[in-house]
Amino acid sequence: MRNQLFIILAAVVLIFTACGPNKNSNNEEAGASGQLQLSREQIAHTNIAFGLPMEKNMSDEIPARGVVALPPDGQALVNSFSSCIVKRVFVHMGQKVSRGQVMAMLTGPELIMMQENYLKSVYTLEMLEKDYQRLQQLEGDNISSRKQIEQAKAAYLSEKAGVQSLRERLRLQHINIDKLMSDGIQSEIPVICPIDGMVNKINFSIGQILSPDQVLFEVLDLSRLVLKISVLERDIPHISVGQHVMFIPSNLGDKPYPAKVVAIGGKVEETAKVVSVLLKPDEMPKKLMPGMFVAAMIRVDAHMAQCVPEASLIYDENNNSILFYTEDDPEKSGSVTFRHLKVEPGYRNNGFAEVSGLNQLPANAHVVFDGGYYLYSELLKMKE
């Protein structure tokens, strides 16, 4: 009796086992076909993101390093051109200044003597000019000799050259000639700013005696900043004026800024085997200063291409690039079937990768932008 009961129970278990679903068998079948099916709840739990391939401007990039610099006309050193004393100063370090602005006032015996000599020469020149003209008239009446006329002419022209020389020296000192002639000698003369910019250095104190070659101010025009980078000799054939470049200044974060190539050096440095290339920023980062280091990426072979985010690309056990996609609507379908496609990645820029082989995707395909490695790991589990 006991044996009969055991036989009946065993038969019932076998019947239910044969009729019930075999999940392992279904998973093995799906894994073998390269497909994976997930419910909408599973997708929401794993944060899988979808998107469509997009067309972007892609290019190769040549790395380079350099420094922020100013061109010669973007900076100015201001000096006095003569021995003098600082009487007053009207600017401070870091202050913005404009071309023609008075920065300081100077005084001193040499400046006063220069004005005195000019006025004396002007009056002497007037007298010599009249004397020369008088002798020319007398020559017509056969009263003066030719020698007297030549001597008067030489004295007049010599004094005229002296007046012109003194006038130019006074102009270098920013002394107004007309005001000097009308109002007389000025005890103070101005120091004039030669460019727009900001005061970077002040190299004197009030009351200090200055020499002619001493620099008083350094003025920088930070709107004229350029980037001087060094490019390897082998990369120069790929670079041309007008080319687009992205650069990242040191200590100013990781944000890249656009620039263009404006000049290429004509000589290879013997030791480093590099060529200097000049860039002009399209957008000037705040706090960018001369002397800062920059890392630059020069774009070459620019073209439009079909791209996906770099996170979309998954590498299988054979190091092949694949991406997952589905033909189901992830927003509406109760379950989503995933398939994968082998692709060839190309250039990578700003988090996107150019991909060849996307034309093999179905027209209604939704590409997995994020979560591909989770799908790949699940697919491997199903194949085990």
XYZ file of C-alpha atoms in Angstrom:
384
model
C 0.000 0.000 0.000
C 2.807 2.364 0.953
C 4.613 1.557 -2.299
C 1.495 2.327 -4.343
C 1.113 5.747 -2.650
C 4.768 6.616 -3.359
C 4.358 5.693 -7.027
C 1.252 7.911 -7.353
C 2.999 10.946 -5.772
C 6.048 10.587 -8.017
C 3.822 10.480 -11.097
C 2.048 13.709 -10.034
C 5.381 15.542 -9.542
C 6.592 14.449 -12.962
C 3.386 15.640 -14.608
C 3.591 19.122 -13.044
C 7.285 19.442 -13.857
C 6.702 18.567 -17.484
C 3.800 21.032 -17.814
C 5.430 23.988 -15.996
C 7.563 26.730 -17.776
C 11.323 26.164 -17.957
C 12.898 29.607 -17.347
C 16.456 28.384 -17.725
C 15.612 26.909 -21.090
C 14.057 30.195 -22.242
C 17.097 32.240 -21.022
C 19.506 29.903 -22.751
C 17.548 30.202 -25.970
C 17.486 34.025 -25.784
C 21.165 34.223 -24.883
C 22.126 32.015 -27.772
C 20.251 34.295 -30.201
C 22.005 37.407 -28.816
C 18.744 38.886 -27.523
C 17.744 39.971 -24.059
C 14.278 40.828 -22.823
C 13.530 43.102 -19.877
C 10.302 44.471 -18.450
C 9.657 48.184 -18.117
C 10.077 47.844 -14.342
C 13.528 46.269 -14.763
C 14.552 49.018 -17.190
C 13.423 51.722 -14.769
C 15.327 50.040 -11.942
C 18.590 49.871 -13.924
C 18.342 53.465 -15.276
C 18.874 52.430 -18.880
C 18.757 55.485 -21.171
C 17.788 55.525 -24.846
C 18.399 57.879 -27.759
C 18.860 58.221 -31.487
C 22.146 58.614 -33.411
C 22.916 62.252 -34.203
C 25.045 64.099 -36.753
C 27.951 66.079 -35.333
C 31.074 67.844 -36.541
C 33.894 65.411 -35.742
C 37.644 65.612 -36.205
C 40.971 64.199 -35.180
C 42.940 66.145 -32.584
C 46.616 67.032 -32.247
C 47.670 67.751 -28.639
C 49.938 70.700 -27.852
C 51.005 72.789 -24.878
C 51.964 76.411 -24.497
C 51.530 79.663 -22.582
C 49.317 82.724 -22.619
C 51.192 85.727 -24.019
C 50.734 89.284 -25.243
C 51.813 90.538 -28.679
C 54.264 93.463 -28.764
C 51.461 95.972 -29.371
C 49.489 94.605 -26.421
C 51.926 95.816 -23.769
C 53.824 99.025 -23.139
C 56.702 100.193 -20.952
C 56.489 103.877 -20.034
C 59.625 105.873 -19.180
C 60.579 109.521 -18.738
C 63.167 109.957 -21.567
C 65.160 112.322 -19.308
C 66.438 112.803 -15.767
C 63.580 114.097 -13.621
C 61.715 113.814 -10.327
C 58.303 112.275 -9.711
C 55.975 115.013 -8.447
C 52.551 113.298 -8.497
C 50.998 109.974 -9.500
C 47.331 109.455 -10.471
C 47.023 105.680 -10.994
C 47.574 102.505 -8.995
C 48.438 98.910 -9.820
C 45.540 97.005 -11.379
C 43.731 100.161 -12.475
C 42.266 100.340 -15.961
C 43.717 103.152 -18.047
C 43.047 104.641 -21.470
C 45.341 105.809 -24.210
C 46.201 109.486 -23.660
C 45.382 109.413 -19.936
C 47.736 111.321 -17.607
C 49.356 108.823 -15.262
C 51.823 111.025 -13.348
C 53.503 114.434 -13.316
C 57.267 114.946 -13.494
C 59.520 117.909 -12.777
C 63.232 118.689 -12.675
C 65.952 121.088 -13.867
C 66.613 119.132 -17.072
C 62.995 119.418 -18.200
C 62.931 123.139 -17.463
C 66.253 123.682 -19.251
C 64.975 121.768 -22.299
C 62.046 124.178 -22.593
C 64.341 127.175 -22.074
C 66.690 126.000 -24.827
C 63.778 125.534 -27.191
C 62.441 129.050 -26.630
C 65.938 130.539 -27.082
C 66.435 128.594 -30.307
C 63.061 129.705 -31.658
C 63.867 133.391 -31.029
C 67.391 132.980 -32.452
C 65.962 131.267 -35.524
C 63.615 134.208 -36.130
C 66.539 136.615 -35.998
C 68.744 134.489 -38.299
C 65.892 134.075 -40.781
C 65.384 137.843 -40.986
C 69.126 138.423 -41.349
C 69.331 135.838 -44.153
C 66.375 137.432 -45.973
C 67.921 140.916 -45.604
C 71.229 139.769 -47.115
C 69.383 138.173 -50.032
C 67.732 141.525 -50.770
C 71.069 143.334 -50.515
C 72.588 140.846 -52.929
C 70.072 142.001 -55.512
C 71.333 145.552 -55.021
C 74.993 144.349 -55.242
C 75.614 145.490 -51.649
C 76.278 142.198 -49.800
C 78.863 139.607 -50.818
C 78.120 136.024 -51.724
C 80.194 134.807 -48.795
C 78.096 136.743 -46.302
C 74.926 135.255 -47.750
C 76.276 131.664 -47.519
C 77.350 132.215 -43.920
C 73.914 133.606 -43.017
C 72.213 130.698 -44.766
C 74.343 128.111 -42.930
C 73.646 129.732 -39.574
C 69.905 129.886 -40.316
C 69.622 126.232 -41.440
C 71.764 125.013 -38.538
C 69.570 126.788 -36.011
C 66.448 125.527 -37.795
C 67.664 121.920 -37.401
C 68.305 122.571 -33.706
C 64.787 123.911 -33.224
C 63.298 120.859 -34.940
C 65.368 118.530 -32.773
C 64.331 120.272 -29.550
C 60.697 120.317 -30.660
C 60.703 116.531 -31.124
C 62.355 116.018 -27.727
C 59.651 118.130 -26.116
C 56.962 116.119 -27.891
C 58.484 112.905 -26.519
C 58.056 114.454 -23.078
C 54.423 115.309 -23.965
C 55.063 119.034 -23.616
C 52.514 121.087 -25.541
C 54.521 123.304 -27.900
C 51.716 125.825 -28.492
C 51.129 126.168 -24.752
C 54.853 126.607 -24.193
C 54.974 129.420 -26.753
C 51.926 131.186 -25.331
C 52.232 130.551 -21.574
C 55.945 130.030 -21.181
C 57.927 127.330 -19.376
C 55.935 124.614 -17.565
C 57.285 123.412 -14.208
C 55.529 120.017 -14.474
C 55.095 117.721 -17.455
C 52.686 114.788 -17.797
C 53.398 111.076 -18.228
C 50.877 109.890 -20.839
C 49.519 106.334 -21.166
C 50.348 105.000 -24.658
C 47.697 102.221 -24.893
C 44.388 101.081 -23.416
C 44.835 98.479 -20.708
C 45.620 98.067 -17.045
C 48.565 99.136 -14.898
C 50.607 96.029 -14.090
C 53.681 97.622 -12.479
C 54.682 100.940 -10.891
C 58.454 101.141 -10.444
C 58.958 104.395 -8.521
C 57.960 106.450 -5.498
C 56.994 110.113 -5.263
C 60.096 112.273 -5.003
C 62.335 109.661 -6.612
C 64.959 110.876 -9.090
C 64.560 108.989 -12.366
C 67.085 108.194 -15.074
C 66.172 108.444 -18.782
C 66.109 104.662 -19.293
C 64.128 103.852 -16.131
C 60.719 102.204 -16.677
C 57.976 104.012 -14.755
C 54.904 101.938 -15.630
C 54.080 98.647 -17.316
C 50.668 98.658 -19.029
C 49.014 95.479 -20.350
C 46.071 95.244 -22.746
C 44.528 91.915 -21.703
C 42.017 92.073 -24.561
C 44.926 91.304 -26.909
C 45.919 88.011 -25.258
C 47.136 85.222 -27.540
C 48.263 81.637 -26.990
C 51.757 80.616 -27.987
C 51.854 76.823 -28.255
C 54.547 74.359 -29.355
C 53.606 71.784 -31.992
C 55.749 68.783 -32.866
C 57.562 68.978 -36.178
C 55.732 65.910 -37.555
C 52.300 67.517 -36.934
C 52.975 70.838 -38.673
C 51.840 69.611 -42.162
C 48.351 69.091 -40.700
C 48.062 72.649 -39.359
C 46.997 75.764 -41.260
C 45.931 79.339 -40.474
C 42.246 79.518 -39.551
C 42.130 76.042 -38.067
C 39.884 75.505 -35.034
C 41.490 74.731 -31.678
C 40.146 74.007 -28.199
C 42.271 75.012 -25.212
C 42.064 74.611 -21.425
C 43.939 77.130 -19.232
C 45.706 75.828 -16.150
C 44.048 76.494 -12.775
C 40.818 77.769 -14.369
C 38.836 74.538 -14.359
C 38.335 71.921 -17.061
C 36.114 73.929 -19.408
C 37.522 74.030 -22.978
C 37.493 77.339 -24.882
C 37.579 77.866 -28.674
C 40.440 79.537 -30.540
C 41.860 79.765 -34.070
C 45.334 79.462 -35.546
C 46.488 82.941 -36.638
C 50.175 82.344 -37.364
C 52.649 79.481 -37.769
C 56.356 79.855 -37.061
C 58.877 79.363 -39.839
C 61.598 77.526 -37.945
C 61.917 74.250 -36.036
C 63.617 74.592 -32.648
C 66.722 72.413 -32.752
C 66.518 70.934 -29.257
C 62.799 70.240 -28.785
C 61.968 69.763 -32.504
C 58.842 71.885 -32.184
C 57.378 74.845 -34.084
C 55.714 77.833 -32.432
C 52.065 78.345 -33.381
C 50.039 81.420 -32.421
C 46.352 81.117 -31.460
C 43.719 83.815 -30.952
C 40.949 82.899 -28.473
C 37.388 83.258 -29.782
C 36.171 83.523 -26.205
C 38.327 85.055 -23.492
C 38.093 83.166 -20.172
C 37.838 85.274 -17.043
C 41.081 85.604 -15.059
C 43.172 84.562 -18.085
C 46.616 86.123 -17.639
C 49.946 86.222 -19.482
C 52.268 83.432 -18.402
C 49.536 80.867 -17.681
C 50.062 77.396 -19.141
C 47.468 76.006 -21.542
C 46.732 72.594 -23.021
C 45.434 72.754 -26.599
C 43.801 70.285 -28.980
C 44.077 71.257 -32.647
C 41.243 69.903 -34.783
C 42.182 68.317 -38.118
C 40.167 66.447 -40.748
C 36.888 68.048 -39.618
C 33.722 66.510 -41.119
C 30.084 65.736 -40.298
C 29.395 62.179 -39.119
C 26.805 59.993 -37.379
C 27.648 59.796 -33.670
C 26.532 58.327 -30.383
C 27.674 59.082 -26.821
C 30.892 57.300 -25.909
C 29.001 55.573 -23.057
C 26.945 53.755 -25.713
C 29.953 51.736 -26.878
C 30.563 48.432 -25.092
C 33.628 46.227 -25.529
C 33.019 42.472 -25.613
C 35.404 39.684 -24.561
C 37.157 39.943 -27.945
C 37.566 43.724 -27.533
C 35.059 44.390 -30.304
C 32.925 47.539 -30.046
C 29.210 46.841 -29.807
C 26.132 48.832 -28.951
C 22.701 47.700 -27.832
C 19.435 48.766 -29.413
C 15.761 47.845 -29.468
C 12.998 48.112 -32.022
C 10.395 48.335 -29.267
C 9.142 51.632 -27.921
C 10.696 51.848 -24.422
C 7.967 54.243 -23.281
C 4.988 52.129 -24.358
C 6.013 48.487 -24.596
C 5.401 46.240 -21.593
C 8.652 44.429 -22.259
C 11.632 45.437 -24.370
C 13.799 43.113 -26.436
C 17.423 44.189 -26.780
C 19.791 43.239 -29.571
C 23.380 44.272 -30.157
C 25.350 45.390 -33.219
C 29.089 45.301 -33.883
C 30.358 48.754 -34.946
C 33.620 50.534 -35.756
C 34.255 53.698 -33.683
C 36.152 56.602 -35.232
C 37.074 60.042 -33.927
C 35.961 61.034 -30.437
C 35.148 64.617 -29.438
C 33.479 66.080 -26.353
C 31.985 62.800 -25.130
C 30.727 61.625 -28.531
C 32.151 58.967 -30.833
C 31.873 58.725 -34.585
C 30.557 55.247 -35.481
C 30.523 53.424 -38.797
C 27.927 50.681 -39.203
C 24.938 52.604 -37.882
C 23.275 52.202 -41.287
C 22.686 48.557 -40.308
C 20.301 49.634 -37.564
C 16.573 49.245 -38.266
C 14.774 52.491 -39.055
C 12.809 52.360 -35.784
C 15.793 51.438 -33.580
C 16.334 53.105 -30.198
C 20.023 53.008 -29.200
C 20.996 52.347 -25.580
C 22.934 55.460 -24.565
C 23.584 54.370 -20.988
C 23.387 50.977 -19.277
C 24.951 48.899 -22.031
C 27.397 47.135 -19.734
C 24.525 45.963 -17.530
C 22.786 44.467 -20.573
C 26.023 42.802 -21.689
C 26.613 41.255 -18.266
C 23.035 39.892 -18.227
C 23.558 38.488 -21.709
C 26.711 36.678 -20.572
C 24.866 35.199 -17.598
C 22.202 33.788 -19.907
C 24.813 32.130 -22.086
C 26.405 30.304 -19.149
